[in-house]
Amino acid sequence: MASSDFKTAQTTAVDHGGEATISALHPDIIRAHILARLDGPALASAACASSSLHALSADESLWRDVCRSMWPSVADPRLRHLISSFPSGHRSFFSDSFPILDRVPPHEFNPNRPSPSSGLISAVDIYYQGKLVLSRVQETETVSEWFLCSPFLVDLLDPKDSVPTQIRRAPTAAGNDDGAWLKHLEENLTLSWILIDPTQKRAANLSSRRPVSVWRHWLTGEIQLRFASVMVGDGGCSSSRRWLRSAAAAAPEMYQCGILVTCGGDKEGGELHVREVGMHVEDMEGKHLNGKESLLVLGNAMDGGVRRKARRCTDGRERYEAYLELRRERRERKQRRESALDFACIVTGVSIFVLFWSLLLFR
């Protein structure tokens, strides 16, 4: 549309009282010059403003552009047709994938949820200071006996692969300032891992977006960044301690979806390389779940865990630290029970021994 037409439309958008009304604008102008400039959350908010904006905001091309802008991996040809087959296309995909995975209420956990017949698809994007570092799509088969019985693990990169980046360690972060360099990576590296179930047409973002912990491996010297999503039976979101108390009361079992990114080559002035990106699921004991168990946990998370709402929850790191605290408390309780049981067994054994010898002596 020409600029003169746009100015004319702006003029007609003023009613007799001198107040501008967006309803007076031509729908093409609203779609091309307003809605097309919004990000996902703003576009979703605009859709709730009026019936006319709701109809205009349902345009599939708008949501396709939003999804590809946030997650370049979804532009992969393998995902184009799949996402279009979602109930509302890219709008449904965004609704599933944008919020951080929150919880699965116990009454919504379906132990008989059907497993995907065509496998799982992972769409992964890693950013550094807002610039794309790595974008990959990985397909995982889920029907073989080997997958169902083996520990669940999705490796994004081949062991021999190493993805170079433009991230360079500044000289000021060398030597004794290694902690500052790790802190810099923690604050500037973000990751999105969207898991897609092509059978049920559902998706969930399993990443905490920012790392929950960053450390240097004591043997190899490589930097390892952990992203995590804690899936609990129930819990609040106002604070980590309140969430911890409610989770401990309502969720006897919790699961962690852990994503580990390993980087190397970060010497002074050197270029950082991404060498490993992997995802697994573990329980409160730290045991890695096998494929069958992981499919059940992740499938229920995709169905009901996100609740399709943007919540004002604690960030991923706070929830992860609360999870670790709860796991420590659980381990301590287990150790106390085992110690009490061992003591009871010892006392019982000594009592039986004393009683036996007493009977022998007084025969």
Short mmCIF file of C-alpha atoms in Angstrom, two decimals:
data_model
loop_
_atom_site.label_atom_id
_atom_site.label_comp_id
_atom_site.label_asym_id
_atom_site.label_seq_id
_atom_site.Cartn_x
_atom_site.Cartn_y
_atom_site.Cartn_z
CA MET A 1 0.00 0.00 0.00
CA ALA A 2 1.37 3.47 -0.94
CA SER A 3 2.39 5.95 1.76
CA SER A 4 -0.27 8.41 0.61
CA ASP A 5 -2.94 5.75 1.11
CA PHE A 6 -1.55 5.06 4.57
CA LYS A 7 -1.77 8.77 5.50
CA THR A 8 -5.32 8.90 4.17
CA ALA A 9 -6.24 5.90 6.29
CA GLN A 10 -4.70 7.56 9.33
CA THR A 11 -6.86 10.61 8.72
CA THR A 12 -10.03 8.56 8.44
CA ALA A 13 -9.12 6.82 11.72
CA VAL A 14 -10.15 9.97 13.63
CA ASP A 15 -13.81 10.14 14.56
CA HIS A 16 -15.93 13.26 15.04
CA GLY A 17 -14.84 13.66 18.63
CA GLY A 18 -11.20 13.92 17.55
CA GLU A 19 -10.22 10.59 19.10
CA ALA A 20 -8.42 7.95 17.03
CA THR A 21 -10.09 4.54 16.73
CA ILE A 22 -8.18 1.61 15.34
CA SER A 23 -11.38 0.11 13.97
CA ALA A 24 -11.46 2.89 11.37
CA LEU A 25 -8.19 1.70 9.85
CA HIS A 26 -8.27 -0.58 6.86
CA PRO A 27 -7.68 -4.24 7.88
CA ASP A 28 -4.74 -4.49 5.48
CA ILE A 29 -3.02 -1.59 7.25
CA ILE A 30 -3.60 -3.14 10.67
CA ARG A 31 -2.28 -6.49 9.52
CA ALA A 32 0.75 -5.23 7.54
CA HIS A 33 1.85 -2.19 9.57
CA ILE A 34 0.78 -3.02 13.13
CA LEU A 35 0.26 -6.72 13.80
CA ALA A 36 3.22 -7.78 11.64
CA ARG A 37 5.53 -5.72 13.88
CA LEU A 38 4.46 -7.39 17.13
CA ASP A 39 6.19 -10.25 18.89
CA GLY A 40 4.29 -13.33 20.04
CA PRO A 41 3.08 -12.16 23.48
CA ALA A 42 2.04 -8.76 22.11
CA LEU A 43 0.20 -10.39 19.21
CA ALA A 44 -1.63 -12.68 21.62
CA SER A 45 -2.61 -9.67 23.75
CA ALA A 46 -3.84 -7.78 20.68
CA ALA A 47 -6.06 -10.74 19.79
CA CYS A 48 -7.88 -10.28 23.11
CA ALA A 49 -8.57 -6.56 22.59
CA SER A 50 -11.54 -6.84 20.22
CA SER A 51 -13.34 -9.24 17.94
CA SER A 52 -11.95 -7.56 14.83
CA LEU A 53 -8.37 -7.75 16.11
CA HIS A 54 -8.96 -11.35 17.14
CA ALA A 55 -9.96 -12.21 13.58
CA LEU A 56 -7.00 -10.36 12.08
CA SER A 57 -4.55 -11.86 14.59
CA ALA A 58 -5.57 -15.38 13.57
CA ASP A 59 -3.70 -14.96 10.28
CA GLU A 60 -1.43 -18.02 9.93
CA SER A 61 1.32 -16.02 8.22
CA LEU A 62 1.64 -13.73 11.26
CA TRP A 63 2.19 -16.61 13.65
CA ARG A 64 4.49 -18.39 11.22
CA ASP A 65 6.71 -15.30 11.08
CA VAL A 66 6.62 -14.98 14.89
CA CYS A 67 7.64 -18.62 15.39
CA ARG A 68 10.44 -18.45 12.85
CA SER A 69 11.73 -15.23 14.36
CA MET A 70 11.87 -16.74 17.86
CA TRP A 71 12.95 -20.25 16.85
CA PRO A 72 14.75 -20.37 13.47
CA SER A 73 14.81 -24.18 13.65
CA VAL A 74 11.06 -24.38 12.93
CA ALA A 75 11.74 -23.14 9.40
CA ASP A 76 13.22 -26.58 8.68
CA PRO A 77 11.31 -28.26 5.84
CA ARG A 78 10.61 -31.27 8.08
CA LEU A 79 8.57 -29.07 10.41
CA ARG A 80 6.63 -26.89 7.98
CA HIS A 81 3.85 -29.34 7.19
CA LEU A 82 3.83 -30.79 10.72
CA ILE A 83 3.25 -27.44 12.45
CA SER A 84 0.62 -26.50 9.89
CA SER A 85 -1.29 -29.63 10.93
CA PHE A 86 -1.59 -28.43 14.54
CA PRO A 87 -5.18 -27.48 15.54
CA SER A 88 -4.53 -23.77 14.88
CA GLY A 89 -1.28 -24.10 13.00
CA HIS A 90 1.63 -21.95 14.15
CA ARG A 91 -0.58 -20.19 16.69
CA SER A 92 -1.11 -23.50 18.53
CA PHE A 93 2.60 -24.26 18.26
CA PHE A 94 3.49 -20.88 19.79
CA SER A 95 0.95 -21.38 22.58
CA ASP A 96 2.53 -24.74 23.44
CA SER A 97 6.15 -23.66 23.13
CA PHE A 98 6.40 -20.13 24.46
CA PRO A 99 5.79 -20.57 28.22
CA ILE A 100 8.38 -22.28 30.39
CA LEU A 101 7.23 -25.78 31.29
CA ASP A 102 5.54 -25.44 34.66
CA ARG A 103 3.75 -28.45 36.14
CA VAL A 104 1.54 -31.46 35.59
CA PRO A 105 -1.36 -31.58 38.09
CA PRO A 106 -1.71 -35.11 39.53
CA HIS A 107 -5.33 -35.46 38.42
CA GLU A 108 -4.26 -34.73 34.83
CA PHE A 109 -1.39 -37.21 34.72
CA ASN A 110 -2.42 -39.97 32.33
CA PRO A 111 -0.47 -43.21 32.95
CA ASN A 112 -1.97 -44.70 29.77
CA ARG A 113 -1.09 -41.88 27.40
CA PRO A 114 -0.35 -43.34 23.94
CA SER A 115 3.25 -43.10 22.82
CA PRO A 116 4.03 -41.27 19.58
CA SER A 117 3.96 -43.72 16.70
CA SER A 118 6.27 -41.64 14.52
CA GLY A 119 8.90 -40.65 17.07
CA LEU A 120 9.76 -37.33 18.67
CA ILE A 121 11.22 -34.24 17.04
CA SER A 122 13.52 -31.75 18.81
CA ALA A 123 13.87 -28.18 17.56
CA VAL A 124 16.85 -26.55 19.29
CA ASP A 125 18.18 -22.99 19.07
CA ILE A 126 21.11 -21.52 21.01
CA TYR A 127 21.70 -17.76 21.16
CA TYR A 128 24.57 -15.62 22.40
CA GLN A 129 23.67 -12.00 23.15
CA GLY A 130 20.65 -12.32 20.88
CA LYS A 131 22.63 -13.76 17.94
CA LEU A 132 22.02 -17.28 16.70
CA VAL A 133 24.84 -19.69 17.50
CA LEU A 134 23.32 -23.08 16.67
CA SER A 135 20.01 -24.23 15.18
CA ARG A 136 19.24 -27.92 14.72
CA VAL A 137 16.31 -30.30 14.24
CA GLN A 138 16.72 -33.86 15.54
CA GLU A 139 14.36 -36.80 15.03
CA THR A 140 14.25 -39.59 17.64
CA GLU A 141 12.60 -42.95 17.06
CA THR A 142 10.49 -44.17 19.98
CA VAL A 143 9.24 -47.64 19.04
CA SER A 144 12.22 -49.99 19.17
CA GLU A 145 12.87 -52.20 22.19
CA TRP A 146 16.34 -50.69 22.46
CA PHE A 147 14.89 -47.18 22.88
CA LEU A 148 12.18 -48.22 25.33
CA CYS A 149 14.55 -50.12 27.63
CA SER A 150 17.69 -47.95 27.39
CA PRO A 151 18.34 -44.71 29.31
CA PHE A 152 16.62 -41.86 27.47
CA LEU A 153 19.13 -39.52 25.83
CA VAL A 154 18.83 -37.22 22.82
CA ASP A 155 22.24 -36.20 21.42
CA LEU A 156 22.00 -33.23 19.10
CA LEU A 157 25.55 -33.47 17.77
CA ASP A 158 27.62 -36.38 16.57
CA PRO A 159 30.53 -37.15 18.93
CA LYS A 160 32.96 -36.10 16.19
CA ASP A 161 31.13 -32.84 15.45
CA SER A 162 32.20 -29.48 16.82
CA VAL A 163 30.23 -26.35 15.98
CA PRO A 164 32.40 -23.21 15.85
CA THR A 165 30.93 -19.95 17.13
CA GLN A 166 31.89 -16.29 17.07
CA ILE A 167 32.12 -16.21 20.86
CA ARG A 168 35.60 -15.21 21.94
CA ARG A 169 37.00 -14.94 25.42
CA ALA A 170 38.19 -11.42 26.09
CA PRO A 171 41.71 -11.00 27.54
CA THR A 172 40.21 -9.38 30.66
CA ALA A 173 38.46 -12.67 31.46
CA ALA A 174 41.63 -14.74 31.49
CA GLY A 175 43.70 -16.21 34.28
CA ASN A 176 42.27 -15.72 37.74
CA ASP A 177 39.11 -14.13 36.32
CA ASP A 178 37.71 -17.45 35.10
CA GLY A 179 34.65 -17.00 37.30
CA ALA A 180 33.78 -13.76 35.53
CA TRP A 181 34.01 -15.54 32.16
CA LEU A 182 31.66 -18.32 33.31
CA LYS A 183 29.28 -15.71 34.73
CA HIS A 184 29.37 -13.88 31.41
CA LEU A 185 28.35 -17.04 29.56
CA GLU A 186 25.62 -17.74 32.10
CA GLU A 187 24.10 -14.30 31.49
CA ASN A 188 24.45 -14.21 27.71
CA LEU A 189 23.83 -17.76 26.45
CA THR A 190 20.20 -18.82 26.02
CA LEU A 191 18.76 -22.09 24.76
CA SER A 192 15.37 -23.23 23.53
CA TRP A 193 14.63 -26.96 23.24
CA ILE A 194 11.15 -27.59 21.85
CA LEU A 195 10.06 -31.22 21.92
CA ILE A 196 7.30 -32.06 19.43
CA ASP A 197 4.95 -35.04 19.46
CA PRO A 198 3.87 -35.41 15.80
CA THR A 199 1.20 -37.97 16.70
CA GLN A 200 -0.72 -35.90 19.26
CA LYS A 201 0.20 -32.56 17.62
CA ARG A 202 1.58 -31.13 20.85
CA ALA A 203 4.83 -29.44 21.83
CA ALA A 204 6.63 -28.14 24.92
CA ASN A 205 9.73 -26.06 25.56
CA LEU A 206 11.87 -28.10 27.94
CA SER A 207 14.56 -25.49 28.55
CA SER A 208 14.94 -23.02 31.40
CA ARG A 209 16.04 -20.54 28.69
CA ARG A 210 19.08 -19.42 30.70
CA PRO A 211 21.55 -21.84 32.34
CA VAL A 212 20.74 -22.97 35.87
CA SER A 213 24.44 -23.70 36.46
CA VAL A 214 27.76 -23.21 34.66
CA TRP A 215 31.04 -24.87 35.59
CA ARG A 216 34.36 -25.99 34.15
CA HIS A 217 35.01 -29.72 34.04
CA TRP A 218 37.84 -30.57 36.41
CA LEU A 219 39.51 -33.03 34.02
CA THR A 220 38.93 -31.82 30.45
CA GLY A 221 38.73 -28.09 31.19
CA GLU A 222 35.61 -27.82 29.03
CA ILE A 223 32.76 -25.51 30.03
CA GLN A 224 29.47 -27.22 30.80
CA LEU A 225 26.17 -25.37 30.97
CA ARG A 226 23.07 -27.01 32.40
CA PHE A 227 19.57 -25.99 31.40
CA ALA A 228 16.74 -27.69 33.26
CA SER A 229 12.98 -27.93 33.53
CA VAL A 230 11.48 -29.34 36.73
CA MET A 231 8.23 -31.25 36.30
CA VAL A 232 6.30 -31.68 39.53
CA GLY A 233 2.94 -32.98 40.60
CA ASP A 234 1.76 -29.59 41.79
CA GLY A 235 3.17 -26.40 43.14
CA GLY A 236 2.85 -22.66 43.42
CA CYS A 237 4.80 -20.04 41.53
CA SER A 238 5.03 -17.02 43.81
CA SER A 239 8.39 -17.84 45.38
CA SER A 240 10.91 -20.66 45.42
CA ARG A 241 10.32 -21.49 49.10
CA ARG A 242 6.53 -21.46 48.77
CA TRP A 243 6.84 -23.56 45.63
CA LEU A 244 9.12 -25.96 47.51
CA ARG A 245 6.69 -26.40 50.39
CA SER A 246 3.67 -26.94 48.16
CA ALA A 247 5.60 -29.31 45.89
CA ALA A 248 6.82 -31.36 48.84
CA ALA A 249 3.25 -31.66 50.15
CA ALA A 250 1.52 -32.41 46.87
CA ALA A 251 4.11 -34.12 44.66
CA PRO A 252 5.79 -37.20 46.11
CA GLU A 253 7.61 -37.67 42.82
CA MET A 254 9.31 -35.02 40.71
CA TYR A 255 11.27 -35.22 37.48
CA GLN A 256 13.97 -33.11 35.95
CA CYS A 257 14.54 -32.68 32.24
CA GLY A 258 18.21 -31.80 32.04
CA ILE A 259 19.94 -30.30 29.00
CA LEU A 260 23.73 -30.24 29.06
CA VAL A 261 25.76 -28.08 26.67
CA THR A 262 29.52 -28.69 26.55
CA CYS A 263 31.84 -26.06 25.05
CA GLY A 264 35.58 -25.98 24.53
CA GLY A 265 38.37 -23.95 22.98
CA ASP A 266 37.81 -20.89 25.18
CA LYS A 267 41.44 -19.89 25.66
CA GLU A 268 42.26 -16.18 25.73
CA GLY A 269 41.24 -14.74 22.37
CA GLY A 270 40.14 -18.17 21.18
CA GLU A 271 36.85 -19.10 19.57
CA LEU A 272 34.36 -21.09 21.62
CA HIS A 273 33.18 -24.40 20.10
CA VAL A 274 29.96 -26.23 20.97
CA ARG A 275 30.90 -29.91 21.25
CA GLU A 276 27.93 -31.60 22.92
CA VAL A 277 24.24 -30.84 23.35
CA GLY A 278 22.19 -33.56 25.03
CA MET A 279 18.90 -33.97 26.88
CA HIS A 280 17.79 -36.59 29.42
CA VAL A 281 15.13 -37.12 32.11
CA GLU A 282 15.90 -38.15 35.69
CA ASP A 283 13.93 -38.79 38.87
CA MET A 284 14.44 -37.54 42.43
CA GLU A 285 17.08 -40.19 43.07
CA GLY A 286 19.15 -38.94 40.16
CA LYS A 287 18.42 -42.06 38.11
CA HIS A 288 18.07 -41.53 34.38
CA LEU A 289 14.69 -42.74 33.14
CA ASN A 290 14.54 -45.15 30.23
CA GLY A 291 12.75 -44.38 26.98
CA LYS A 292 9.38 -45.79 28.02
CA GLU A 293 9.33 -43.91 31.33
CA SER A 294 10.53 -40.68 29.74
CA LEU A 295 7.85 -40.81 27.04
CA LEU A 296 5.18 -40.98 29.73
CA VAL A 297 6.57 -38.05 31.72
CA LEU A 298 7.26 -35.84 28.70
CA GLY A 299 3.99 -36.74 27.01
CA ASN A 300 1.95 -35.67 30.03
CA ALA A 301 3.99 -32.49 30.27
CA MET A 302 3.15 -31.64 26.66
CA ASP A 303 -0.54 -32.38 27.24
CA GLY A 304 -1.15 -30.44 30.42
CA GLY A 305 1.99 -29.13 32.06
CA VAL A 306 2.30 -25.74 30.44
CA ARG A 307 -1.36 -24.88 31.06
CA ARG A 308 -1.12 -22.63 27.98
CA LYS A 309 -0.70 -19.52 30.15
CA ALA A 310 2.18 -17.17 30.78
CA ARG A 311 2.62 -17.30 34.56
CA ARG A 312 4.61 -14.95 36.76
CA CYS A 313 6.66 -17.83 38.17
CA THR A 314 10.10 -17.93 39.61
CA ASP A 315 12.75 -18.27 36.93
CA GLY A 316 14.26 -21.59 35.96
CA ARG A 317 17.30 -21.24 38.20
CA GLU A 318 15.24 -20.59 41.35
CA ARG A 319 13.00 -23.57 40.63
CA TYR A 320 16.03 -25.75 39.93
CA GLU A 321 17.68 -24.72 43.21
CA ALA A 322 14.41 -25.42 45.04
CA TYR A 323 14.33 -28.81 43.35
CA LEU A 324 17.88 -29.55 44.51
CA GLU A 325 17.00 -28.50 48.05
CA LEU A 326 13.98 -30.79 48.05
CA ARG A 327 16.10 -33.62 46.66
CA ARG A 328 18.67 -33.13 49.42
CA GLU A 329 15.95 -33.18 52.05
CA ARG A 330 14.51 -36.34 50.55
CA ARG A 331 17.92 -38.01 50.50
CA GLU A 332 18.53 -37.02 54.12
CA ARG A 333 15.17 -38.44 55.17
CA LYS A 334 15.98 -41.66 53.36
CA GLN A 335 19.37 -41.86 55.05
CA ARG A 336 17.78 -41.27 58.45
CA ARG A 337 15.24 -44.04 57.82
CA GLU A 338 17.95 -46.40 56.67
CA SER A 339 20.10 -45.53 59.71
CA ALA A 340 17.15 -46.11 62.01
CA LEU A 341 16.43 -49.42 60.29
CA ASP A 342 20.09 -50.48 60.57
CA PHE A 343 20.12 -49.55 64.25
CA ALA A 344 16.91 -51.51 64.84
CA CYS A 345 18.41 -54.54 63.05
CA ILE A 346 21.59 -54.32 65.14
CA VAL A 347 19.62 -54.02 68.39
CA THR A 348 17.42 -56.94 67.39
CA GLY A 349 20.43 -59.05 66.45
CA VAL A 350 22.24 -58.27 69.71
CA SER A 351 19.08 -59.01 71.72
CA ILE A 352 18.64 -62.36 70.00
CA PHE A 353 22.31 -63.19 70.55
CA VAL A 354 22.13 -62.29 74.26
CA LEU A 355 18.89 -64.23 74.69
CA PHE A 356 20.38 -67.27 72.95
CA TRP A 357 23.48 -67.31 75.16
CA SER A 358 21.36 -66.70 78.28
CA LEU A 359 19.30 -69.78 77.47
CA LEU A 360 22.47 -71.81 76.96
CA LEU A 361 23.98 -70.66 80.25
CA PHE A 362 20.87 -71.38 82.34
CA ARG A 363 20.05 -74.79 80.86
#
